[in-house]
Amino acid sequence: MQSGQESQTGQEPESTPVPRKVRRAIISLWDKTGAADLARSLVALGVQIISTGGTARLLSEAGIPVTPMSEITGFPEILGGRVKTLHPRIHGGILARRGNPSDLAELAAHGIETVDLVAVNLYPFAATIARPGVSLAEALENIDIGGPAMLRAAAKNFPSVLVLVDPNDYAEVLGYLRAGQAVPLAVRRRLAAKAFAHVSAYDALIARYLQQDSPAEGAPAGEVPASEAGEGQAPAGRVRAAELPARLCLDLDKIQDLRYGENPHQIAAWYRPVGQPRMPEAPARLDQLEVLQGKELSYNNLNDLAATLGLLAEFSRPAAVAVKHATPCGVAEGITPDEPALPVLRRALEADPVSVFGGIVAVNRPVDRAMAEALTSLFLEVVAAPGFTEDALPVLQRKKNLRVLRMPADWAARVQSQPPGIEVRAAAGTYLVQTTDAPKPALDGAELLARGLWKLVTGPAPDAALWEDLVFGWKVVKHVRSNAIVVVRNQVTLGIDGGQVNRIDAARHALQRAGEAARGAVLASDAFFPRGDVVAAAVAAGIRAIIQPGGSIRDEESIQGAAAANLTMIFTGRRHFRH
């Protein structure tokens, strides 16, 4: 069989002899963790070290003999270091198959020596683009070219060349080499897979960065992007398919394995986007929370916590949110910006004391001792807050299994200031992708009405207190599973129901939970009323005002029912389905 055919059959890697000895190694690292120890150990084994730039300087200063890359290529670094490793004397030495006589003959003819180990990691693109105000030019300068090329070459030729991208792998490889043993093919293959994954994730991060500010392909000129459409601009605010990339690159790093998924028989793990470490200046992300005490977070804890913090981010005044099975069961907001957090917390806990049992509670103000006493008066899975006073933590520690988490103090501001992200959902072997229904900065109902974004379709104009409840209800209902109805008064939820297959059942259940407290309250709906039955139920319960998107072909039926009862009804023009 000819050598050219061998590589196409897939047989050559298994038959290629695995080298026992490493004679030449390229070390070129941005993250220089363990670099000097690796190089020193290799030199002790008789390995020639070839290096570039800052890595070469580091090794030389450590007294380790280094051969400059330019000495191997016979060509200096050019374009300010942009071109230094892209050369046949480098890539030929990496890519030559040791079991292929033709490859080795070509190397000999051109005076090229083989390279047996490549230790490379890449320019810090993720850290660069995470810096506030970073320019496009700065980002482009931190796109590595030579590093990925060497990694791909070494990983492709893994039977002959060891490839290292992770300092955690140095010790394992050195162990084999010190023992005079060949690094097993299975280990080489695993290292190659890690290298390809490293490069793939790096490229995906760059692609996402360049896509995020690019004009939508095929988008009509002058159309308002969905991310900029105002509240109430439903038609112009619709997400066009062209705003999402034709190829979505989604690479993730595992944060940790979880005990199990939603159920004990399901395997689960927690991931973050590649290249986005837990950085203080990064956009709001769940892994930025600090665990202060309690059992390990579970899949269900994390899912519920994400729902809790998503709703909490809607509020700038003191607020408390209780969630069970990713659904709000008690929410309260301060009547004034300076209202103490304790009464707000109590109102949220008392909103549905049955459902909150075994749930998650988050507040957007530091927890003091009195708040800790209130939180430990019932069984909770998780408590989250931006801080805890010294005398609060001992109280919380009485519940040793209670998970206590500290969130960034500016969580709401981070969430509200960052552009909408994406949500990905598996759908029978395919994936559905949409932009998030992200929290908006503080809504002013009267201003939205004045601007024509919201409409008063019937009833008396809201006074200031009623506007507070209308806006509060509208913020909460978007976080409840559809069909969703929320009843609120004095900025506390009285009745919440969602996940129903028809809207009238959701309304009846929410009104039933509210009971007599529904008289004079506000009812919020995540979508329009298909008929007038919801308004009739609201009128019978004594509801004072309704806020809903409108848009049904039978809106007039609902409007007439509200008008007959002198009930205020606001149309927002924006639906908030959540499935």
Coordinates of C-alpha atoms in Angstrom, one line a residue:
M1 CA 0.0 0.0 0.0
Q2 CA 1.3 3.4 -0.9
S3 CA 1.9 5.9 1.8
G4 CA -0.5 8.4 0.3
Q5 CA -3.2 5.9 0.6
E6 CA -2.4 5.0 4.2
S7 CA -3.6 8.2 5.7
Q8 CA -6.9 8.0 3.8
T9 CA -7.7 4.5 5.1
G10 CA -7.6 5.5 8.8
Q11 CA -5.1 2.7 9.5
E12 CA -1.9 4.6 9.9
P13 CA -2.3 6.1 13.4
E14 CA -2.7 2.6 14.9
S15 CA 0.3 1.2 13.1
T16 CA 2.6 4.2 13.6
P17 CA 5.2 3.4 16.3
V18 CA 4.8 5.6 19.3
P19 CA 8.1 7.4 20.0
R20 CA 9.6 6.7 23.4
K21 CA 11.9 9.7 23.3
V22 CA 11.3 13.4 22.9
R23 CA 14.2 15.2 21.3
R24 CA 12.8 18.6 20.3
A25 CA 9.9 20.6 21.9
I26 CA 8.2 23.9 21.0
I27 CA 7.1 25.8 24.1
S28 CA 5.1 29.0 23.3
L29 CA 2.7 30.0 26.1
W30 CA 0.6 33.0 27.0
D31 CA -0.4 31.4 30.3
K32 CA 3.0 30.5 31.6
T33 CA 1.8 28.5 34.6
G34 CA 4.4 25.7 35.1
A35 CA 6.3 26.7 31.9
A36 CA 9.7 27.0 33.6
D37 CA 9.3 23.6 35.4
L38 CA 8.1 21.9 32.2
A39 CA 11.1 23.3 30.2
R40 CA 13.6 22.5 33.0
S41 CA 12.4 18.9 33.2
L42 CA 12.5 18.5 29.5
V43 CA 16.1 19.9 29.3
A44 CA 17.1 17.4 32.0
L45 CA 15.9 14.7 29.7
G46 CA 18.0 16.0 26.9
V47 CA 15.3 17.8 25.0
Q48 CA 16.0 20.9 22.9
I49 CA 13.6 23.7 23.7
I50 CA 12.5 26.0 20.9
S51 CA 10.5 29.1 21.9
T52 CA 9.4 32.6 21.0
G53 CA 8.8 36.0 22.5
G54 CA 7.9 36.3 26.1
T55 CA 8.1 32.6 26.8
A56 CA 11.7 32.5 25.5
R57 CA 12.6 35.5 27.7
L58 CA 11.0 33.8 30.7
L59 CA 12.9 30.6 30.2
S60 CA 16.2 32.3 29.5
E61 CA 15.9 34.4 32.6
A62 CA 15.3 31.2 34.6
G63 CA 18.6 29.9 33.2
I64 CA 17.1 27.4 30.9
P65 CA 18.7 27.0 27.4
V66 CA 16.4 28.0 24.7
T67 CA 16.7 28.0 20.9
P68 CA 14.9 31.0 19.3
M69 CA 12.3 30.2 16.7
S70 CA 14.0 32.5 14.3
E71 CA 17.2 30.4 14.5
I72 CA 15.2 27.4 13.3
T73 CA 13.3 29.1 10.5
G74 CA 16.2 31.3 9.4
F75 CA 13.8 34.1 9.2
P76 CA 13.1 36.9 11.8
E77 CA 9.7 37.6 13.3
I78 CA 7.9 40.2 11.2
L79 CA 4.8 42.4 11.4
G80 CA 5.4 43.1 15.0
G81 CA 5.4 39.4 15.9
R82 CA 2.3 38.6 13.8
V83 CA 4.4 36.1 11.8
K84 CA 7.0 34.0 13.5
T85 CA 6.0 30.3 13.5
L86 CA 4.2 29.9 10.2
H87 CA 7.2 28.3 8.4
P88 CA 7.8 24.9 6.7
R89 CA 10.7 24.2 9.1
I90 CA 8.3 24.4 12.0
H91 CA 5.1 22.8 10.5
G92 CA 7.1 20.3 8.5
G93 CA 8.8 19.1 11.7
I94 CA 5.4 18.8 13.4
L95 CA 3.4 17.2 10.7
A96 CA 5.8 14.6 9.4
R97 CA 4.5 11.1 10.0
R98 CA 7.2 9.0 11.7
G99 CA 6.0 5.8 10.1
N100 CA 6.0 7.3 6.6
P101 CA 9.4 6.9 4.9
S102 CA 8.4 9.4 2.2
D103 CA 7.7 12.1 4.8
L104 CA 11.0 11.5 6.6
A105 CA 12.9 11.5 3.3
E106 CA 11.5 14.9 2.5
L107 CA 12.5 16.3 5.8
A108 CA 16.0 15.0 5.3
A109 CA 16.2 16.5 1.8
H110 CA 15.3 19.9 3.2
G111 CA 17.3 19.7 6.3
I112 CA 14.3 19.8 8.6
E113 CA 14.3 18.1 12.0
T114 CA 11.2 16.6 13.6
V115 CA 9.4 18.2 16.5
D116 CA 8.2 15.8 19.1
L117 CA 6.3 17.9 21.6
V118 CA 4.3 21.1 21.2
A119 CA 3.2 23.1 24.4
V120 CA 1.1 26.1 23.3
N121 CA -1.8 28.1 24.7
L122 CA -3.3 31.1 23.1
Y123 CA -3.5 34.9 23.3
P124 CA -6.1 36.0 25.9
F125 CA -8.9 36.9 23.6
A126 CA -11.6 36.3 26.2
A127 CA -9.9 38.5 28.8
T128 CA -9.4 41.2 26.3
I129 CA -13.0 41.5 25.1
A130 CA -14.2 41.3 28.7
R131 CA -12.5 44.6 29.5
P132 CA -14.9 47.5 29.5
G133 CA -14.5 49.8 26.5
V134 CA -12.1 47.5 24.6
S135 CA -11.8 48.5 21.0
L136 CA -12.2 46.3 17.9
A137 CA -8.5 46.9 17.0
E138 CA -7.4 45.7 20.5
A139 CA -9.6 42.6 20.1
L140 CA -8.2 41.8 16.7
E141 CA -4.6 42.1 17.9
N142 CA -5.4 39.4 20.5
I143 CA -6.5 36.8 17.9
D144 CA -3.8 34.2 17.9
I145 CA -2.8 32.8 14.5
G146 CA 0.4 30.8 14.8
G147 CA -0.6 29.1 18.1
P148 CA -3.8 27.5 16.8
A149 CA -1.9 26.4 13.6
M150 CA 0.7 24.6 15.7
L151 CA -1.8 23.0 18.0
R152 CA -3.9 21.7 15.0
A153 CA -0.8 20.4 13.3
A154 CA 0.4 18.6 16.5
A155 CA -3.0 17.3 17.3
K156 CA -3.5 15.9 13.8
N157 CA -0.2 14.1 14.1
F158 CA -0.8 12.9 17.7
P159 CA 0.7 9.4 17.2
S160 CA 4.0 11.1 16.7
V161 CA 3.8 14.4 18.5
L162 CA 2.7 15.2 22.0
V163 CA 0.4 18.3 22.3
L164 CA -0.1 20.2 25.5
V165 CA -2.6 23.0 26.0
D166 CA -3.3 22.5 29.7
P167 CA -0.7 22.9 32.5
N168 CA -2.6 20.2 34.4
D169 CA -1.3 17.7 31.9
Y170 CA 2.4 18.5 32.2
A171 CA 3.0 16.2 35.1
E172 CA 1.4 13.1 33.5
V173 CA 3.5 13.4 30.3
L174 CA 6.7 14.1 32.3
G175 CA 6.0 11.0 34.4
Y176 CA 6.1 8.8 31.3
L177 CA 9.2 10.5 29.8
R178 CA 11.1 10.3 33.1
A179 CA 10.4 6.6 33.3
G180 CA 11.7 6.1 29.8
Q181 CA 8.3 5.0 28.6
A182 CA 6.4 5.9 25.5
V183 CA 3.3 8.0 26.2
P184 CA 0.5 5.6 25.4
L185 CA -1.6 6.3 22.2
A186 CA -4.7 6.6 24.3
V187 CA -3.2 9.4 26.3
R188 CA -1.9 11.1 23.1
R189 CA -5.3 10.9 21.6
R190 CA -7.0 12.4 24.7
L191 CA -4.5 15.3 24.6
A192 CA -5.1 15.8 20.9
A193 CA -8.9 16.0 21.5
K194 CA -8.3 18.5 24.2
A195 CA -6.2 20.6 21.8
F196 CA -8.8 20.6 19.1
A197 CA -11.5 21.5 21.6
H198 CA -9.3 24.3 22.9
V199 CA -8.9 25.7 19.4
S200 CA -12.5 25.2 18.5
A201 CA -13.7 27.0 21.6
Y202 CA -11.2 29.8 20.8
D203 CA -12.5 30.2 17.3
A204 CA -16.1 30.0 18.5
L205 CA -15.5 32.9 21.0
I206 CA -14.0 35.0 18.2
A207 CA -17.0 34.3 15.9
R208 CA -19.5 35.2 18.6
Y209 CA -17.6 38.4 19.3
L210 CA -17.6 39.5 15.7
Q211 CA -21.2 38.4 15.2
Q212 CA -22.6 40.4 18.1
D213 CA -22.1 43.8 16.6
S214 CA -22.4 42.9 12.9
P215 CA -25.4 44.1 10.9
A216 CA -28.0 41.4 10.5
E217 CA -27.4 39.6 7.2
G218 CA -30.3 40.4 4.9
A219 CA -32.0 42.8 7.4
P220 CA -33.9 45.7 5.8
A221 CA -32.1 49.0 6.1
G222 CA -33.4 51.3 8.8
E223 CA -35.5 48.7 10.6
V224 CA -35.4 48.9 14.4
P225 CA -33.4 46.0 15.9
A226 CA -35.4 43.8 18.3
S227 CA -33.0 44.5 21.1
E228 CA -33.6 48.3 20.8
A229 CA -37.4 48.2 20.3
G230 CA -39.2 50.0 23.1
E231 CA -41.9 48.4 25.4
G232 CA -45.0 48.2 23.4
Q233 CA -43.4 48.0 20.0
A234 CA -44.4 44.5 19.3
P235 CA -44.3 44.4 15.5
A236 CA -41.0 46.3 15.1
G237 CA -39.6 44.5 18.1
R238 CA -40.1 41.0 16.8
V239 CA -36.9 39.0 16.5
R240 CA -36.0 38.4 12.9
A241 CA -34.3 35.1 12.1
A242 CA -31.6 37.1 10.2
E243 CA -30.5 38.5 13.6
L244 CA -29.2 35.1 14.6
P245 CA -26.2 33.7 12.9
A246 CA -26.5 31.1 10.1
R247 CA -24.1 28.9 12.1
L248 CA -24.3 29.2 15.9
C249 CA -21.0 28.4 17.7
L250 CA -21.7 27.4 21.3
D251 CA -18.7 26.1 23.2
L252 CA -18.9 25.6 27.0
D253 CA -16.5 24.8 29.8
K254 CA -17.7 22.6 32.6
I255 CA -17.9 24.3 35.9
Q256 CA -18.7 21.1 37.8
D257 CA -20.5 17.9 37.7
L258 CA -23.8 17.8 39.5
R259 CA -25.1 15.0 41.6
Y260 CA -27.9 14.4 39.1
G261 CA -30.4 16.3 36.9
E262 CA -34.0 17.0 37.5
N263 CA -34.4 13.4 38.6
P264 CA -31.8 11.0 40.2
H265 CA -31.6 8.8 37.1
Q266 CA -30.5 11.8 34.9
I267 CA -26.8 12.8 34.5
A268 CA -26.1 16.5 34.8
A269 CA -23.3 19.1 34.8
W270 CA -23.0 22.9 35.0
Y271 CA -21.3 24.8 32.3
R272 CA -20.2 28.4 31.4
P273 CA -19.4 29.9 28.0
V274 CA -15.8 29.2 27.0
G275 CA -13.3 31.8 27.8
Q276 CA -15.5 33.6 30.4
P277 CA -14.0 33.0 33.8
R278 CA -15.6 34.2 37.0
M279 CA -14.5 37.9 36.6
P280 CA -15.9 40.8 38.7
E281 CA -16.3 43.0 35.6
A282 CA -18.1 40.3 33.5
P283 CA -21.8 40.5 32.7
A284 CA -24.2 39.0 35.2
R285 CA -23.8 35.2 35.3
L286 CA -25.0 32.6 37.8
D287 CA -21.5 31.3 38.5
Q288 CA -20.5 34.7 39.9
L289 CA -22.4 34.0 43.1
E290 CA -20.3 32.9 46.1
V291 CA -21.4 29.9 48.1
L292 CA -21.0 30.8 51.8
Q293 CA -22.5 27.6 53.4
G294 CA -24.7 24.6 52.8
K295 CA -25.0 21.5 50.7
E296 CA -23.7 21.4 47.1
L297 CA -26.0 23.1 44.7
S298 CA -28.2 20.8 42.6
Y299 CA -29.5 21.0 39.1
N300 CA -32.9 22.0 40.3
N301 CA -31.4 24.6 42.8
L302 CA -29.5 26.2 39.9
N303 CA -32.5 26.2 37.6
D304 CA -34.7 27.8 40.3
L305 CA -31.9 30.2 41.3
A306 CA -31.7 31.5 37.7
A307 CA -35.4 32.1 37.6
T308 CA -35.3 33.9 41.0
L309 CA -32.5 36.2 40.1
G310 CA -34.0 36.9 36.7
L311 CA -37.1 38.3 38.4
L312 CA -35.2 40.0 41.2
A313 CA -33.2 41.9 38.5
E314 CA -36.4 43.7 37.5
F315 CA -36.3 45.8 40.7
S316 CA -34.1 48.6 42.0
R317 CA -36.1 49.3 45.1
P318 CA -35.8 46.8 48.0
A319 CA -37.4 43.6 46.8
A320 CA -37.7 39.9 47.8
V321 CA -38.6 37.0 45.5
A322 CA -39.6 33.5 46.4
V323 CA -39.5 30.8 43.8
K324 CA -40.6 27.1 43.7
H325 CA -40.0 24.9 40.7
A326 CA -38.8 27.9 38.6
T327 CA -42.1 29.7 39.3
P328 CA -42.6 32.8 41.5
C329 CA -44.8 32.1 44.5
G330 CA -44.2 35.3 46.5
V331 CA -42.8 38.7 45.3
A332 CA -42.8 42.0 47.1
E333 CA -41.2 45.4 46.3
G334 CA -40.6 48.4 48.6
I335 CA -43.4 51.0 48.5
T336 CA -40.6 53.6 48.6
P337 CA -36.9 53.4 47.6
D338 CA -35.8 53.6 51.3
E339 CA -38.2 51.2 52.9
P340 CA -36.4 48.7 55.1
A341 CA -35.9 45.3 53.6
L342 CA -37.3 43.3 56.5
P343 CA -41.0 44.2 56.0
V344 CA -40.6 43.7 52.2
L345 CA -39.1 40.2 52.9
R346 CA -42.0 39.4 55.2
R347 CA -44.6 40.4 52.7
A348 CA -43.0 38.1 50.1
L349 CA -42.8 35.2 52.5
E350 CA -46.4 35.7 53.6
A351 CA -47.7 36.0 50.0
D352 CA -48.0 32.2 49.7
P353 CA -46.6 30.6 52.9
V354 CA -47.6 27.1 51.7
S355 CA -45.8 27.2 48.3
V356 CA -42.6 28.9 49.6
F357 CA -41.9 25.8 51.7
G358 CA -38.7 24.1 50.2
G359 CA -38.2 27.0 47.8
I360 CA -35.6 29.7 47.1
V361 CA -35.6 33.2 48.4
A362 CA -33.5 36.1 47.1
V363 CA -33.4 39.7 48.2
N364 CA -31.6 42.7 46.7
R365 CA -30.5 44.2 50.0
P366 CA -28.0 42.8 52.6
V367 CA -29.5 40.4 55.1
D368 CA -29.3 41.4 58.7
R369 CA -30.1 39.3 61.8
A370 CA -33.8 40.0 61.8
M371 CA -34.1 39.0 58.2
A372 CA -32.0 35.9 58.9
E373 CA -34.5 35.0 61.6
A374 CA -37.4 35.4 59.2
L375 CA -35.6 33.2 56.6
T376 CA -34.8 30.4 59.0
S377 CA -38.3 30.3 60.4
L378 CA -39.3 28.0 57.5
F379 CA -37.6 25.4 55.4
L380 CA -35.8 26.8 52.3
E381 CA -33.3 25.3 49.9
V382 CA -31.4 28.5 49.0
V383 CA -31.1 32.0 50.2
A384 CA -29.3 34.6 48.0
A385 CA -28.5 38.3 48.8
P386 CA -25.8 40.9 48.0
G387 CA -24.4 40.6 51.5
F388 CA -24.9 39.3 55.0
T389 CA -24.2 41.1 58.3
E390 CA -21.8 39.5 60.8
D391 CA -24.7 38.7 63.1
A392 CA -26.9 37.3 60.3
L393 CA -24.5 34.4 59.3
P394 CA -24.6 32.6 62.7
V395 CA -28.4 32.6 62.5
L396 CA -28.3 31.1 59.0
Q397 CA -25.7 28.5 60.1
R398 CA -28.3 27.0 62.4
K399 CA -29.7 25.5 59.2
K400 CA -26.5 23.6 58.2
N401 CA -28.0 22.3 54.9
L402 CA -29.3 25.7 53.8
R403 CA -27.4 27.0 50.8
V404 CA -26.4 30.6 51.4
L405 CA -25.1 32.6 48.4
R406 CA -23.7 36.1 48.0
M407 CA -24.5 37.8 44.7
P408 CA -22.8 40.8 43.2
A409 CA -24.1 44.0 44.8
D410 CA -24.9 45.5 41.3
W411 CA -26.7 42.4 40.0
A412 CA -29.7 44.2 38.7
A413 CA -27.6 46.9 37.0
R414 CA -25.5 44.3 35.3
V415 CA -28.5 42.4 34.0
Q416 CA -30.3 45.5 32.8
S417 CA -27.2 47.0 31.1
Q418 CA -26.1 44.0 29.1
P419 CA -27.6 43.2 25.7
P420 CA -30.0 40.3 25.4
G421 CA -28.3 37.0 25.4
I422 CA -29.7 33.8 23.8
E423 CA -31.6 30.9 25.1
V424 CA -31.1 27.4 23.6
R425 CA -33.5 24.6 24.0
A426 CA -33.3 21.0 22.7
A427 CA -36.2 20.0 20.5
A428 CA -36.4 16.4 19.3
G429 CA -32.8 16.3 17.9
T430 CA -32.8 19.9 16.9
Y431 CA -32.3 23.1 18.8
L432 CA -34.5 26.2 19.2
V433 CA -32.7 29.5 19.8
Q434 CA -34.1 32.8 20.7
T435 CA -33.0 36.0 22.4
T436 CA -33.8 36.4 26.0
D437 CA -36.8 38.3 27.3
A438 CA -34.5 40.4 29.3
P439 CA -35.4 42.8 32.2
K440 CA -35.8 46.4 31.1
P441 CA -34.6 49.4 33.1
A442 CA -37.2 50.9 35.5
L443 CA -40.5 51.2 33.7
D444 CA -42.6 54.4 34.1
G445 CA -46.2 53.5 33.2
A446 CA -47.3 57.1 32.8
E447 CA -44.4 57.9 30.6
L448 CA -45.0 54.9 28.4
L449 CA -48.6 55.9 28.1
A450 CA -47.7 59.5 27.2
R451 CA -45.3 58.2 24.5
G452 CA -48.0 56.0 23.0
L453 CA -46.3 52.8 23.8
W454 CA -48.9 51.7 26.3
K455 CA -52.6 52.5 25.8
L456 CA -55.4 53.2 28.3
V457 CA -58.2 51.4 26.4
T458 CA -60.9 52.0 29.0
G459 CA -61.6 53.2 32.5
P460 CA -60.2 55.9 34.8
A461 CA -56.6 57.1 34.3
P462 CA -54.4 55.4 36.9
D463 CA -53.2 57.5 39.8
A464 CA -49.5 57.2 41.0
A465 CA -50.2 54.3 43.4
L466 CA -52.2 52.3 40.8
W467 CA -49.4 52.8 38.2
E468 CA -46.9 51.3 40.8
D469 CA -49.1 48.2 41.0
L470 CA -49.6 48.0 37.2
V471 CA -45.9 48.1 36.5
F472 CA -45.1 45.7 39.4
G473 CA -47.6 43.2 38.1
W474 CA -46.3 43.5 34.6
K475 CA -42.8 42.8 35.8
V476 CA -43.8 39.7 37.7
V477 CA -46.1 38.1 35.2
K478 CA -43.4 37.9 32.5
H479 CA -41.6 35.5 34.8
V480 CA -44.5 33.1 35.3
R481 CA -45.2 30.1 33.0
S482 CA -47.9 30.7 30.4
N483 CA -50.8 30.9 30.6
A484 CA -49.9 33.3 33.4
I485 CA -52.0 35.5 35.6
V486 CA -50.8 37.6 38.6
V487 CA -52.9 39.5 41.1
V488 CA -51.1 42.3 43.0
R489 CA -51.8 45.1 45.4
N490 CA -49.4 47.5 47.2
Q491 CA -46.5 45.9 45.3
V492 CA -46.9 42.4 46.7
T493 CA -48.3 39.4 44.9
L494 CA -51.6 38.1 46.2
G495 CA -52.2 35.3 43.7
I496 CA -50.1 33.8 41.0
D497 CA -51.0 31.0 38.6
G498 CA -49.3 29.8 35.5
G499 CA -48.7 26.8 33.3
Q500 CA -52.4 26.4 32.6
V501 CA -53.7 25.3 29.2
N502 CA -56.3 28.0 29.1
R503 CA -56.3 31.5 30.5
I504 CA -59.6 31.5 32.4
D505 CA -58.4 28.7 34.6
A506 CA -55.2 30.6 35.4
A507 CA -57.3 33.7 36.2
R508 CA -59.7 31.7 38.5
H509 CA -56.9 30.1 40.4
A510 CA -54.9 33.3 40.9
L511 CA -58.1 35.1 42.0
Q512 CA -59.0 32.3 44.3
R513 CA -55.5 32.5 45.9
A514 CA -55.9 36.2 46.4
G515 CA -59.4 35.8 48.0
E516 CA -61.0 38.9 49.4
A517 CA -57.7 40.8 49.0
A518 CA -58.4 40.9 45.3
R519 CA -60.9 43.7 45.8
G520 CA -59.2 46.9 44.6
A521 CA -56.2 44.9 43.3
V522 CA -54.5 44.7 39.8
L523 CA -54.6 41.7 37.5
A524 CA -51.7 41.2 35.1
S525 CA -51.7 38.8 32.1
D526 CA -48.8 37.7 30.0
A527 CA -50.9 37.5 26.8
F528 CA -54.2 38.8 25.5
F529 CA -57.6 37.5 26.5
P530 CA -59.2 35.4 23.7
R531 CA -62.6 36.2 25.0
G532 CA -64.3 38.3 27.7
D533 CA -64.4 35.6 30.4
V534 CA -61.2 36.7 32.2
V535 CA -62.5 40.3 32.5
A536 CA -65.8 39.0 33.8
A537 CA -64.0 36.9 36.5
A538 CA -61.9 39.9 37.4
V539 CA -64.9 42.2 37.8
A540 CA -66.7 39.6 40.0
A541 CA -63.6 39.4 42.2
G542 CA -63.5 43.2 42.6
I543 CA -60.3 43.8 40.5
R544 CA -59.7 47.5 40.0
A545 CA -57.4 47.4 37.0
I546 CA -56.0 45.0 34.4
I547 CA -52.7 45.2 32.4
Q548 CA -52.3 42.9 29.4
P549 CA -50.8 43.0 25.9
G550 CA -54.0 43.3 23.9
G551 CA -54.0 42.1 20.3
S552 CA -56.9 39.6 20.3
I553 CA -59.4 39.8 17.5
R554 CA -62.0 39.8 20.3
D555 CA -60.3 42.6 22.3
E556 CA -63.5 44.7 22.1
E557 CA -65.4 42.1 24.1
S558 CA -62.9 42.5 26.9
I559 CA -62.9 46.3 26.6
Q560 CA -66.7 46.5 26.8
G561 CA -66.7 44.2 29.9
A562 CA -64.2 46.4 31.6
A563 CA -65.9 49.6 30.6
A564 CA -69.2 48.4 32.0
A565 CA -67.6 47.9 35.4
N566 CA -65.6 51.2 35.2
L567 CA -62.4 49.1 35.4
T568 CA -59.1 50.5 34.2
M569 CA -57.4 48.4 31.4
I570 CA -54.0 49.0 30.0
F571 CA -52.7 47.4 26.7
T572 CA -48.9 47.2 26.6
G573 CA -48.6 45.8 23.0
R574 CA -46.0 43.3 24.1
R575 CA -46.6 39.6 24.9
H576 CA -44.5 37.7 27.5
F577 CA -45.1 34.0 26.8
R578 CA -42.8 31.7 28.9
H579 CA -42.9 28.0 28.2

